[in-house]
XYZ file of C-alpha atoms in Angstrom:
703
model
C 46.885 72.475 -0.347
C 44.655 71.467 -2.158
C 41.442 70.509 -0.172
C 41.052 66.760 -1.033
C 44.118 67.234 2.058
C 43.503 66.171 6.044
C 42.775 68.863 8.082
C 46.357 69.146 10.797
C 44.342 68.693 13.902
C 44.855 64.913 13.699
C 42.401 62.842 16.432
C 43.856 60.725 18.505
C 42.117 58.445 21.749
C 43.755 57.848 25.460
C 45.469 55.198 24.458
C 47.461 56.293 21.664
C 48.967 59.213 23.166
C 49.637 56.874 26.046
C 51.586 55.479 24.066
C 53.944 58.263 22.172
C 55.184 59.358 26.027
C 54.677 63.558 24.816
C 55.838 65.950 27.370
C 53.542 67.717 30.391
C 50.792 64.882 29.847
C 50.111 61.938 31.492
C 51.932 58.624 30.200
C 48.999 55.871 31.411
C 45.019 56.027 29.255
C 43.310 56.163 33.104
C 46.100 59.957 33.246
C 45.033 61.548 30.408
C 41.553 60.613 30.112
C 41.674 61.853 34.139
C 43.663 65.448 33.302
C 40.856 66.273 29.590
C 37.961 65.560 31.534
C 39.513 68.097 34.235
C 40.814 69.855 31.850
C 37.780 69.769 28.861
C 39.834 68.743 26.249
C 37.394 68.783 23.348
C 36.584 64.915 22.158
C 34.582 62.830 19.060
C 33.299 59.422 19.966
C 35.515 56.753 18.663
C 34.417 54.848 15.963
C 35.184 50.744 15.414
C 35.019 48.084 17.386
C 35.369 48.722 21.952
C 34.638 52.271 21.295
C 35.619 54.757 23.324
C 37.117 58.663 22.833
C 39.194 60.898 20.271
C 41.386 63.729 21.486
C 41.735 66.316 18.453
C 46.010 67.732 18.336
C 45.163 70.927 19.347
C 43.822 70.566 22.884
C 47.050 69.080 23.366
C 49.854 71.328 26.152
C 52.486 73.162 23.867
C 54.849 71.519 24.160
C 53.562 67.709 23.906
C 51.959 68.963 20.313
C 55.487 70.435 19.295
C 57.624 67.062 19.697
C 53.946 65.334 17.948
C 54.754 67.589 14.972
C 58.669 66.701 14.783
C 57.981 63.066 15.062
C 55.174 63.610 11.551
C 58.392 65.776 10.113
C 60.746 63.141 10.651
C 60.958 60.445 7.974
C 60.910 57.490 10.386
C 61.420 53.542 9.311
C 56.861 52.021 10.346
C 57.716 50.784 13.990
C 58.466 46.739 14.199
C 55.930 46.982 15.670
C 53.767 46.842 12.662
C 55.567 46.040 10.895
C 54.189 42.105 9.397
C 55.605 39.143 9.238
C 57.245 38.373 5.849
C 55.333 35.523 3.798
C 56.236 33.677 1.172
C 54.870 33.825 -3.027
C 51.467 33.078 -3.097
C 49.479 31.950 -6.311
C 45.940 34.712 -6.461
C 44.006 31.891 -7.770
C 44.896 29.773 -4.508
C 42.756 32.542 -3.171
C 39.518 32.498 -2.704
C 37.762 35.551 -3.737
C 37.172 37.332 -0.190
C 41.027 37.063 0.754
C 41.836 38.155 -3.368
C 39.506 40.889 -2.897
C 40.954 42.515 1.168
C 44.158 41.716 -0.939
C 43.251 44.251 -4.443
C 41.151 46.923 -1.293
C 44.734 47.335 -0.234
C 47.149 47.559 -2.285
C 44.760 50.511 -4.294
C 44.928 52.401 -0.784
C 48.811 51.875 0.186
C 49.045 53.455 -3.720
C 46.469 56.252 -2.697
C 49.501 56.635 -0.065
C 51.850 56.454 -2.833
C 50.564 59.494 -4.554
C 49.880 61.479 -2.166
C 53.192 61.477 -0.965
C 54.512 62.282 -4.742
C 51.727 64.814 -5.820
C 52.507 66.980 -1.798
C 55.606 65.807 -0.228
C 54.855 63.904 2.132
C 56.386 61.624 4.749
C 54.676 58.222 3.859
C 53.598 58.173 7.351
C 51.953 61.836 7.100
C 50.353 60.436 3.606
C 49.010 57.938 5.847
C 47.624 59.988 7.767
C 46.567 61.960 5.012
C 45.035 58.283 4.030
C 43.327 58.286 7.165
C 42.278 61.402 7.637
C 39.809 61.780 4.894
C 38.469 57.662 5.636
C 37.593 59.294 8.908
C 36.373 63.655 7.709
C 34.127 60.795 4.533
C 36.076 63.060 2.321
C 38.198 59.747 0.650
C 37.120 59.755 -3.018
C 33.543 57.075 -3.638
C 35.988 54.216 -5.240
C 38.272 54.359 -2.438
C 35.912 54.365 -0.723
C 34.589 51.126 -1.336
C 37.236 49.400 -0.864
C 38.088 50.061 3.120
C 35.284 47.702 4.246
C 37.360 44.615 2.003
C 40.830 45.920 3.258
C 39.866 45.639 7.293
C 38.434 41.939 6.412
C 36.813 42.233 9.081
C 33.207 40.312 9.270
C 29.431 42.389 9.695
C 28.003 44.423 7.709
C 27.250 48.058 9.347
C 29.851 49.512 7.481
C 31.060 51.720 10.633
C 35.235 51.009 11.111
C 37.305 53.009 9.017
C 41.306 52.618 8.467
C 43.207 52.931 11.021
C 46.718 54.762 10.844
C 48.150 51.510 11.912
C 46.365 49.141 9.060
C 47.552 51.211 6.650
C 51.769 50.642 8.177
C 50.979 48.078 8.425
C 49.997 47.312 4.943
C 53.005 49.171 3.318
C 56.288 47.494 5.629
C 53.997 44.444 4.901
C 54.246 45.584 0.735
C 57.982 46.220 1.090
C 59.073 43.227 2.420
C 56.845 41.092 -0.752
C 54.567 41.548 -3.279
C 51.742 42.657 -3.892
C 50.590 39.547 -2.371
C 51.693 40.179 0.887
C 48.402 42.378 1.590
C 46.666 39.725 1.214
C 45.123 38.096 4.867
C 45.446 34.183 6.077
C 42.838 32.098 5.667
C 40.863 30.028 7.786
C 43.132 26.586 7.971
C 40.556 23.630 8.099
C 39.550 23.211 11.652
C 40.535 19.415 12.433
C 37.005 17.426 12.620
C 35.802 16.807 16.373
C 35.660 14.335 18.639
C 32.784 13.443 18.570
C 32.507 13.771 14.645
C 33.167 9.527 14.277
C 30.946 8.164 15.999
C 28.742 10.764 15.264
C 28.845 8.663 11.862
C 29.370 5.616 12.095
C 25.521 6.528 14.591
C 24.350 8.339 11.218
C 25.386 6.560 8.511
C 22.729 3.831 8.334
C 20.340 2.390 5.675
C 17.719 3.094 7.857
C 18.097 6.940 7.711
C 17.629 8.106 11.333
C 17.217 11.636 12.285
C 20.387 13.427 14.067
C 17.098 13.633 17.284
C 17.410 10.107 16.762
C 21.413 9.657 16.312
C 22.137 12.075 19.675
C 19.038 9.992 21.794
C 21.414 6.357 20.978
C 24.231 7.774 21.771
C 26.260 5.671 24.164
C 25.839 6.725 27.878
C 28.949 5.556 28.308
C 31.333 6.715 25.208
C 34.766 8.041 25.644
C 33.435 11.398 24.412
C 30.209 13.564 25.160
C 28.034 14.234 23.311
C 27.392 17.362 20.366
C 24.579 19.796 21.284
C 22.044 18.897 18.056
C 23.047 22.662 16.916
C 26.847 21.037 16.702
C 25.630 17.799 14.741
C 23.778 19.657 12.071
C 26.735 22.263 11.334
C 28.895 19.364 10.876
C 26.547 17.604 8.940
C 25.825 19.992 7.024
C 29.599 20.864 6.271
C 30.101 17.839 5.150
C 30.643 16.367 0.812
C 26.893 15.315 -0.355
C 28.591 11.521 -1.456
C 30.062 11.425 2.702
C 26.545 12.782 3.710
C 25.173 9.713 1.661
C 27.136 7.036 2.389
C 26.380 4.163 4.416
C 22.316 6.353 4.695
C 21.709 4.621 1.117
C 23.555 2.002 -1.171
C 26.470 1.837 -3.417
C 23.940 2.320 -6.751
C 21.767 5.080 -5.020
C 25.518 6.804 -3.571
C 25.908 7.131 -8.106
C 23.647 9.760 -8.282
C 26.230 11.742 -6.286
C 29.045 10.999 -8.288
C 30.523 11.917 -11.672
C 29.050 11.601 -14.705
C 29.484 10.248 -18.081
C 28.096 12.282 -21.292
C 27.671 10.270 -24.113
C 27.737 11.697 -27.921
C 26.282 10.569 -30.830
C 26.961 12.869 -33.289
C 28.864 9.970 -34.361
C 26.549 7.465 -35.325
C 23.707 7.298 -38.329
C 20.621 6.390 -38.330
C 20.424 2.613 -37.466
C 23.572 2.405 -35.862
C 21.446 1.441 -32.584
C 18.467 0.728 -31.271
C 17.605 0.377 -27.621
C 15.089 -0.134 -26.402
C 12.583 -1.092 -22.847
C 9.689 -2.057 -21.283
C 7.082 0.470 -20.224
C 3.680 -0.676 -17.343
C 0.481 1.185 -19.438
C -0.661 3.812 -16.549
C -4.052 2.970 -17.453
C -6.112 -0.403 -17.334
C -6.448 -2.095 -20.022
C -9.203 -4.213 -21.831
C -7.758 -7.836 -22.342
C -8.100 -8.859 -25.508
C -9.168 -11.740 -25.489
C -10.558 -11.501 -22.909
C -12.267 -8.227 -21.616
C -13.228 -8.098 -18.486
C -10.582 -8.970 -17.436
C -8.254 -5.667 -17.295
C -5.391 -5.697 -16.676
C -2.378 -2.693 -17.626
C -0.096 -3.190 -20.687
C 3.855 -3.711 -21.693
C 4.790 -1.478 -24.055
C 8.149 -2.496 -26.128
C 9.144 0.744 -27.813
C 12.323 1.272 -29.911
C 14.172 4.229 -30.566
C 16.846 5.352 -32.958
C 19.852 6.572 -30.664
C 21.406 8.654 -33.571
C 17.676 10.784 -34.241
C 16.202 9.674 -31.041
C 13.212 8.564 -33.401
C 10.416 6.173 -31.807
C 11.240 3.027 -34.664
C 8.618 0.370 -33.399
C 5.968 -0.293 -31.099
C 4.290 -4.204 -29.829
C 2.731 -4.234 -26.487
C 0.694 -7.068 -24.997
C -0.128 -8.219 -20.768
C 3.810 -9.288 -20.356
C 7.465 -8.915 -20.946
C 8.123 -11.401 -23.022
C 10.741 -12.897 -25.876
C 7.259 -12.716 -28.359
C 5.978 -9.094 -26.886
C 10.302 -7.756 -27.526
C 10.551 -9.666 -31.297
C 6.874 -8.222 -32.647
C 8.383 -4.722 -31.265
C 11.960 -5.137 -33.011
C 9.315 -6.436 -35.652
C 7.417 -2.572 -37.108
C 11.571 -1.216 -36.699
C 12.778 -3.467 -38.764
C 10.013 -3.246 -41.785
C 9.484 0.493 -40.732
C 13.047 1.812 -40.152
C 15.006 -0.777 -41.050
C 17.324 -3.304 -39.302
C 19.913 -1.787 -36.704
C 23.599 -2.624 -36.900
C 23.376 -2.761 -32.628
C 20.845 -4.242 -30.691
C 21.451 -2.017 -27.027
C 18.780 -3.798 -25.013
C 19.332 -4.390 -20.305
C 19.231 -7.893 -19.500
C 15.555 -8.385 -18.701
C 14.401 -11.249 -19.544
C 11.993 -10.589 -22.364
C 15.560 -9.367 -24.322
C 17.450 -12.126 -23.278
C 17.059 -15.528 -24.182
C 17.972 -17.975 -26.485
C 15.308 -17.482 -28.606
C 17.363 -13.693 -28.935
C 21.058 -14.591 -28.341
C 21.056 -18.044 -29.613
C 24.418 -17.877 -32.566
C 23.014 -20.386 -34.775
C 18.868 -20.358 -34.364
C 19.166 -16.927 -32.461
C 16.152 -13.440 -33.582
C 19.574 -11.755 -33.310
C 21.422 -13.787 -35.679
C 19.855 -14.434 -38.287
C 19.361 -10.185 -38.447
C 23.017 -9.898 -38.655
C 22.363 -7.206 -35.411
C 25.219 -7.198 -32.942
C 23.242 -7.634 -29.125
C 24.653 -4.910 -26.229
C 23.368 -5.441 -22.828
C 24.189 -2.510 -19.889
C 25.363 -3.231 -16.702
C 22.740 -4.122 -14.191
C 20.716 -1.831 -12.488
C 23.027 0.759 -14.528
C 20.084 2.505 -15.503
C 22.359 5.546 -15.875
C 23.633 4.235 -19.071
C 20.242 3.923 -20.972
C 18.853 7.778 -19.973
C 17.532 8.113 -23.961
C 15.508 5.860 -23.217
C 14.182 6.339 -19.395
C 13.803 9.693 -20.705
C 11.329 9.163 -23.820
C 9.395 7.574 -21.880
C 8.632 10.120 -19.116
C 7.851 12.348 -22.342
C 6.082 9.449 -25.219
C 4.222 7.560 -22.228
C 4.059 8.968 -18.619
C 2.731 12.632 -19.121
C -0.043 11.914 -22.740
C -1.468 8.783 -20.045
C -1.367 11.167 -17.332
C -3.912 13.461 -19.406
C -6.556 10.921 -19.392
C -9.179 10.437 -15.405
C -8.503 6.796 -15.601
C -4.654 7.265 -14.416
C -3.595 5.250 -12.778
C 0.707 6.322 -12.095
C 1.789 6.078 -9.144
C 2.287 9.996 -9.129
C -2.086 9.638 -9.434
C -3.923 10.109 -5.929
C -4.612 7.179 -4.094
C -8.303 8.051 -2.782
C -8.901 9.027 -6.482
C -6.982 5.444 -8.438
C -8.985 3.421 -6.035
C -12.604 5.090 -6.879
C -11.946 5.175 -10.478
C -10.488 0.930 -10.075
C -14.139 0.469 -7.987
C -16.029 1.961 -10.872
C -14.111 0.421 -13.768
C -14.624 -3.388 -11.663
C -18.256 -2.736 -11.228
C -19.463 -1.545 -14.517
C -17.861 -4.312 -16.074
C -20.259 -6.821 -13.313
C -23.193 -4.876 -14.837
C -23.081 -3.322 -18.268
C -19.246 -5.952 -19.837
C -17.772 -2.823 -19.755
C -16.296 0.249 -18.823
C -15.415 3.772 -19.692
C -12.428 3.877 -16.936
C -10.979 0.983 -19.044
C -9.877 1.705 -22.780
C -10.917 -0.566 -25.099
C -7.686 -2.480 -26.265
C -8.141 -1.255 -30.076
C -8.799 2.229 -28.651
C -6.008 1.397 -26.709
C -3.386 0.360 -29.967
C -4.909 3.748 -32.300
C -3.577 5.771 -28.865
C -0.271 4.439 -28.884
C -0.014 5.636 -32.181
C -1.552 8.904 -32.148
C 1.554 9.578 -28.838
C 4.322 7.721 -31.635
C 2.692 10.415 -34.889
C 3.416 13.470 -31.696
C 6.686 12.421 -29.779
C 8.070 12.244 -33.903
C 7.081 14.958 -35.191
C 7.863 17.033 -31.496
C 11.061 19.143 -31.386
C 13.747 17.167 -28.968
C 15.964 19.526 -27.155
C 19.397 16.379 -27.864
C 18.971 17.235 -31.495
C 20.530 20.758 -33.545
C 18.541 23.728 -33.311
C 17.708 24.703 -36.705
C 15.221 27.985 -37.833
C 11.743 26.534 -38.280
C 10.874 27.730 -41.517
C 6.888 28.393 -41.213
C 7.769 30.972 -38.173
C 11.491 31.353 -38.337
C 12.324 31.193 -35.020
C 14.892 29.106 -33.678
C 14.346 25.488 -32.611
C 15.268 22.429 -31.813
C 14.912 19.519 -34.929
C 12.299 17.343 -34.066
C 12.970 12.859 -34.671
C 11.795 12.752 -37.820
C 13.470 15.394 -39.506
C 16.494 14.738 -37.613
C 16.477 10.638 -39.349
C 15.500 12.308 -42.904
C 18.240 15.368 -42.515
C 21.497 12.708 -41.215
C 19.566 9.378 -44.306
C 21.678 11.168 -47.331
C 25.040 10.704 -45.287
C 23.996 7.376 -43.799
C 23.137 6.847 -48.673
C 27.277 7.988 -49.205
C 28.534 5.580 -46.911
C 26.584 3.131 -47.898
C 24.708 2.171 -44.862
C 22.065 2.260 -45.039
C 19.758 -0.360 -42.648
C 18.609 -2.663 -45.298
C 14.485 -3.201 -44.239
C 12.700 -6.455 -44.806
C 9.037 -6.370 -46.228
C 6.083 -7.588 -44.500
C 6.327 -10.945 -45.781
C 10.094 -11.553 -45.088
C 9.074 -9.965 -41.157
C 6.110 -12.796 -40.053
C 7.626 -15.920 -40.092
C 10.551 -14.151 -38.032
C 7.499 -12.373 -35.214
C 4.249 -13.140 -34.306
C 2.692 -15.228 -30.321
C 1.239 -18.173 -31.211
C -1.445 -20.689 -29.229
C -2.203 -23.488 -29.004
C -5.316 -24.425 -30.068
C -7.679 -27.937 -30.886
C -9.994 -27.682 -34.308
C -13.389 -28.372 -34.066
C -15.136 -27.624 -38.093
C -12.459 -25.645 -39.174
C -12.803 -23.453 -35.904
C -10.182 -22.478 -33.465
C -10.900 -19.858 -30.913
C -8.311 -17.428 -29.397
C -10.415 -15.595 -25.963
C -13.515 -14.313 -27.123
C -12.165 -14.810 -30.750
C -13.228 -17.295 -34.147
C -11.667 -17.218 -36.713
C -12.332 -20.436 -40.299
C -11.299 -21.732 -42.426
C -12.155 -23.876 -45.410
C -8.200 -25.933 -45.892
C -8.751 -26.923 -41.910
C -11.826 -29.431 -43.239
C -10.370 -30.348 -46.140
C -7.255 -31.463 -44.251
C -9.897 -32.908 -41.575
C -7.855 -31.503 -39.195
C -11.038 -31.816 -36.664
C -9.858 -32.279 -33.563
C -6.209 -31.570 -33.707
C -4.093 -29.501 -32.244
C -2.604 -26.884 -33.743
C 0.009 -23.975 -33.366
C -2.067 -21.114 -33.476
C 0.214 -17.214 -33.610
C -1.678 -14.319 -34.278
C -0.051 -10.480 -34.995
C -1.979 -8.574 -31.339
C -1.868 -5.141 -32.832
C -3.962 -7.492 -35.748
C -6.528 -9.729 -34.245
C -9.053 -10.073 -37.405
C -6.573 -12.933 -38.862
C -4.713 -15.768 -37.122
C -1.760 -18.305 -38.956
C -2.648 -21.854 -38.537
C 0.739 -24.544 -38.102
C 1.021 -27.825 -36.863
C 2.917 -28.813 -33.492
C 5.894 -28.914 -36.423
C 5.639 -25.728 -37.595
C 4.942 -26.329 -41.002
C 2.547 -23.851 -41.549
C -1.512 -24.799 -42.925
C -3.404 -21.921 -43.091
C -4.821 -18.276 -43.078
C -7.511 -18.265 -40.800
C -10.101 -14.864 -41.197
C -12.050 -14.398 -38.272
C -15.684 -15.236 -38.420
C -14.816 -16.849 -41.383
C -17.258 -18.825 -42.179
C -20.380 -16.601 -40.787
C -23.289 -16.970 -43.082
C -26.620 -14.804 -42.735
C -29.689 -16.185 -41.427
C -31.067 -15.809 -44.339
C -29.262 -13.483 -47.323
C -30.921 -10.639 -48.494
C -32.787 -10.786 -51.511
C -35.035 -13.077 -49.857
C -35.703 -10.686 -46.677
C -36.367 -7.967 -49.547
C -38.679 -9.776 -51.511
C -39.983 -10.924 -47.837
C -40.149 -7.553 -46.738
C -41.347 -5.727 -50.141
C -44.416 -8.887 -50.324
C -46.201 -7.720 -46.420
C -45.689 -3.869 -47.582
C -48.147 -4.089 -50.830
C -49.905 -6.691 -48.677
C -51.220 -4.452 -46.005
C -51.244 -1.660 -48.844
C -53.528 -4.052 -50.145
C -55.790 -4.327 -46.405
C -55.847 -0.002 -46.242
C -57.732 -0.250 -49.169
C -60.052 -2.936 -48.516
C -63.764 -2.015 -47.626
C -64.351 -4.309 -44.640
C -67.974 -3.092 -44.090
C -68.745 -6.015 -46.750
C -66.848 -7.703 -45.759
C -68.685 -11.910 -45.631
C -69.244 -13.001 -41.618
C -67.553 -16.053 -41.890
C -67.808 -16.252 -37.619
C -70.649 -15.009 -35.747
C -69.500 -14.621 -31.864
C -72.370 -16.252 -29.902
C -74.706 -14.863 -27.578
C -73.487 -14.153 -23.749
C -75.402 -16.351 -21.360
C -77.929 -15.392 -19.330
C -77.147 -15.521 -15.325
C -78.459 -17.901 -12.990
C -80.414 -18.274 -10.216
C -78.198 -18.103 -6.440
C -79.174 -20.779 -4.883
C -80.112 -20.664 -1.017
C -76.994 -22.774 0.525
C -75.256 -19.295 -1.881
C -77.426 -16.212 -1.168
C -76.443 -16.731 2.973
C -73.900 -17.559 2.428
C -73.074 -14.493 0.087
C -74.289 -12.420 2.600
C -71.546 -13.632 5.537
C -68.902 -12.765 3.101
C -70.532 -9.671 2.468
C -70.789 -8.725 6.339
C -67.430 -9.665 7.256
C -65.974 -7.124 4.050
C -67.997 -4.898 5.572
C -67.133 -5.857 9.536
C -64.217 -3.973 10.477
C -60.655 -4.864 10.990
C -59.457 -6.790 13.790
C -56.989 -5.462 16.382
C -53.887 -7.898 16.753
C -53.754 -9.222 19.107
C -50.148 -8.769 21.673
C -48.153 -10.651 23.213
C -48.965 -10.202 26.533
C -53.558 -10.991 25.104
C -52.211 -14.159 23.495
C -50.740 -14.973 26.931
C -54.329 -14.029 28.391
C -56.179 -16.515 26.317
C -54.246 -18.510 26.778
C -54.115 -18.163 31.004
C -57.780 -18.353 30.821
C -57.694 -21.754 28.977
C -55.982 -23.409 31.063
C -57.284 -22.236 34.355
C -61.134 -23.133 32.678
C -59.482 -27.390 31.680
C -58.641 -27.184 35.069
C -61.353 -26.630 37.282
C -62.921 -28.966 35.013
C -65.048 -26.000 32.514
C -66.101 -27.014 29.656
C -63.754 -25.943 26.638
C -63.827 -25.280 23.392
C -61.750 -28.403 22.009
C -59.792 -26.738 19.403
C -58.343 -23.753 22.401
C -57.663 -25.701 24.053
C -55.105 -28.020 21.429
C -54.363 -23.865 20.616
C -53.338 -23.211 24.374
C -51.620 -26.461 25.360
C -49.212 -25.289 22.514
C -48.834 -22.280 23.419
C -48.019 -23.413 26.804
C -44.333 -24.748 26.061
C -43.880 -21.328 24.306
C -40.998 -18.987 26.058
C -43.196 -15.707 25.274
C -45.629 -18.078 27.581
C -43.377 -18.591 30.467
C -41.571 -15.601 30.891
C -44.933 -14.383 31.310
C -46.137 -16.543 33.787
C -42.869 -16.045 35.282
C -43.581 -12.104 35.611
C -46.429 -13.437 37.233
C -45.603 -14.915 40.287
C -42.342 -12.178 40.785
C -45.831 -9.087 40.235
C -48.443 -10.386 41.574
C -51.879 -9.799 39.804
C -52.624 -7.508 40.370
C -49.465 -5.059 39.061
C -48.958 -7.481 36.167
C -52.994 -6.934 34.836
C -52.970 -3.883 34.757
C -52.017 -3.060 31.032
C -54.978 -5.552 29.716
C -58.999 -5.054 29.193
C -61.425 -4.547 31.922
C -63.399 -7.839 29.352
C -60.203 -9.887 29.868
C -59.438 -9.457 33.184
C -62.714 -10.523 34.583
C -63.333 -13.281 32.037
């Protein structure tokens, strides 16, 4: 027999030998262990759970070995205890991966038993025992040895478990009773929710989003069900699905983030079929075009073509209004064409009478079909929402004065204060973006976006690098335009002149001497003077992207004229006159440089200085006194205590009848009414003259 067969000296535990009821050995586990110890049977540690010792067949008495050999040679059916119960047919597709792997491993091991039976003429039990002995001796082929842990279907990663004869016999019996699916272990049935699950979810599923610790702390003391431990509650919440876990903690709108998502296909659309638009508050402060001292974050209205993702138009102002949306649509219809469908939200800038009126509305005049998205369903307009991140927010984040919601709050506040301080001091600030620079920045962002590969567009091979990449929106527009031309659905374009009467914001202003003022800008037209419109109110229409001119209409909407900024500004003097005067001045300077000043006649002689006058006696005495006062050292300032003492002595001398200077007496009487004098008098009474007057010089005290 080849060496691959197991060693005939097999090993059994005391419990297995006791169950066999062999002759000449005890019939209990304890008796067999005692006999083995008494007779010094060889043994080895048993592998697997439970431990214990195993004994070889060669250690048994001869009668026991013979009986065991007869049993093994006889072809017996497996004992009923090891025959698995018949299972119904199971579909492997419904099994878990672990269950399917266990079934396959058991089937492979049973197939190895069949091979041993056929190759060596063994009984089923002998072949099964040979397989078990191979596994215990480590002589099993590597591919079968790797299947043993999966076939055992036991948890743990130690890999110390091996096959047992009973397990192999049970698998063989299960396969004989059914098919290969009978080898699959029974899967765990879903456990019922614990009794405390419903009260826990009532506390947990609240919009305040309490923590698990708070829910357990709020558990009622008189509740019919005891509160679970924190770990039990944590494991239960973790086992829930996303919707069940968040229901009640978030509203139906936020719950959409966890529900099924329907993707929209735009492969059937052509350029100009659908335009979508939305507003975005710029993440940087910009100087107001009409009043630069009032910076603000403007609203940017962008228009995108859905089929190509091209950014076809935009407008910007300080608020989202109907005229601002109309201005964005004007740039789109002039630059790209009139759309068939205008897909926007329900904001006041998009849903209003000026746009939607069936007769006079803007959409009716252009033949555009307007479609509004469902309120609070921004997922349906992900094209424009995602565009804001790439087209506007990402470029704005590069600026130092970025004020988006993800900007550091402290840095944002410092930039705000610095900008306001600069405006107050200088009238402008490098932090505040000028309006014209802002318009240029948006147009640059539009150019970069339209020429940047877009992940939702088809992939092509780059003609320069040879690498695969996505198409840019501009390339997609050019690629799809011939298809639209073949079908005759190329979006028609409006000329600039046709579009002007459709879209233009306006302000009411009063004409002053043929001038109108809009913010800090002034506009002039001679037509206003010719029509004698001084003092009349007019409607001044303007283009936020071109503030160099305005269109003036009367209050009934009739066009009066087009006025230019600073249209009647004249130079203070003509350039020719100024140049001629400059040349004349230069000629005179050259002539003066060549002239001999010594030969020039004296037109007016300078008068001789007067002789000094002699001082009188009084003037000489006053001069001497002034010199003496200036030469004397400066007087030391009088302290409050010295000032009080001088007034005190003056008043005492007057009370005693001694002569006192009238001016000094008047000052002392006035000073005696002050809090300073009264406080010193109170201190003199409290401390006495010896202590209180110790700080004064001797001369002052004796005086």
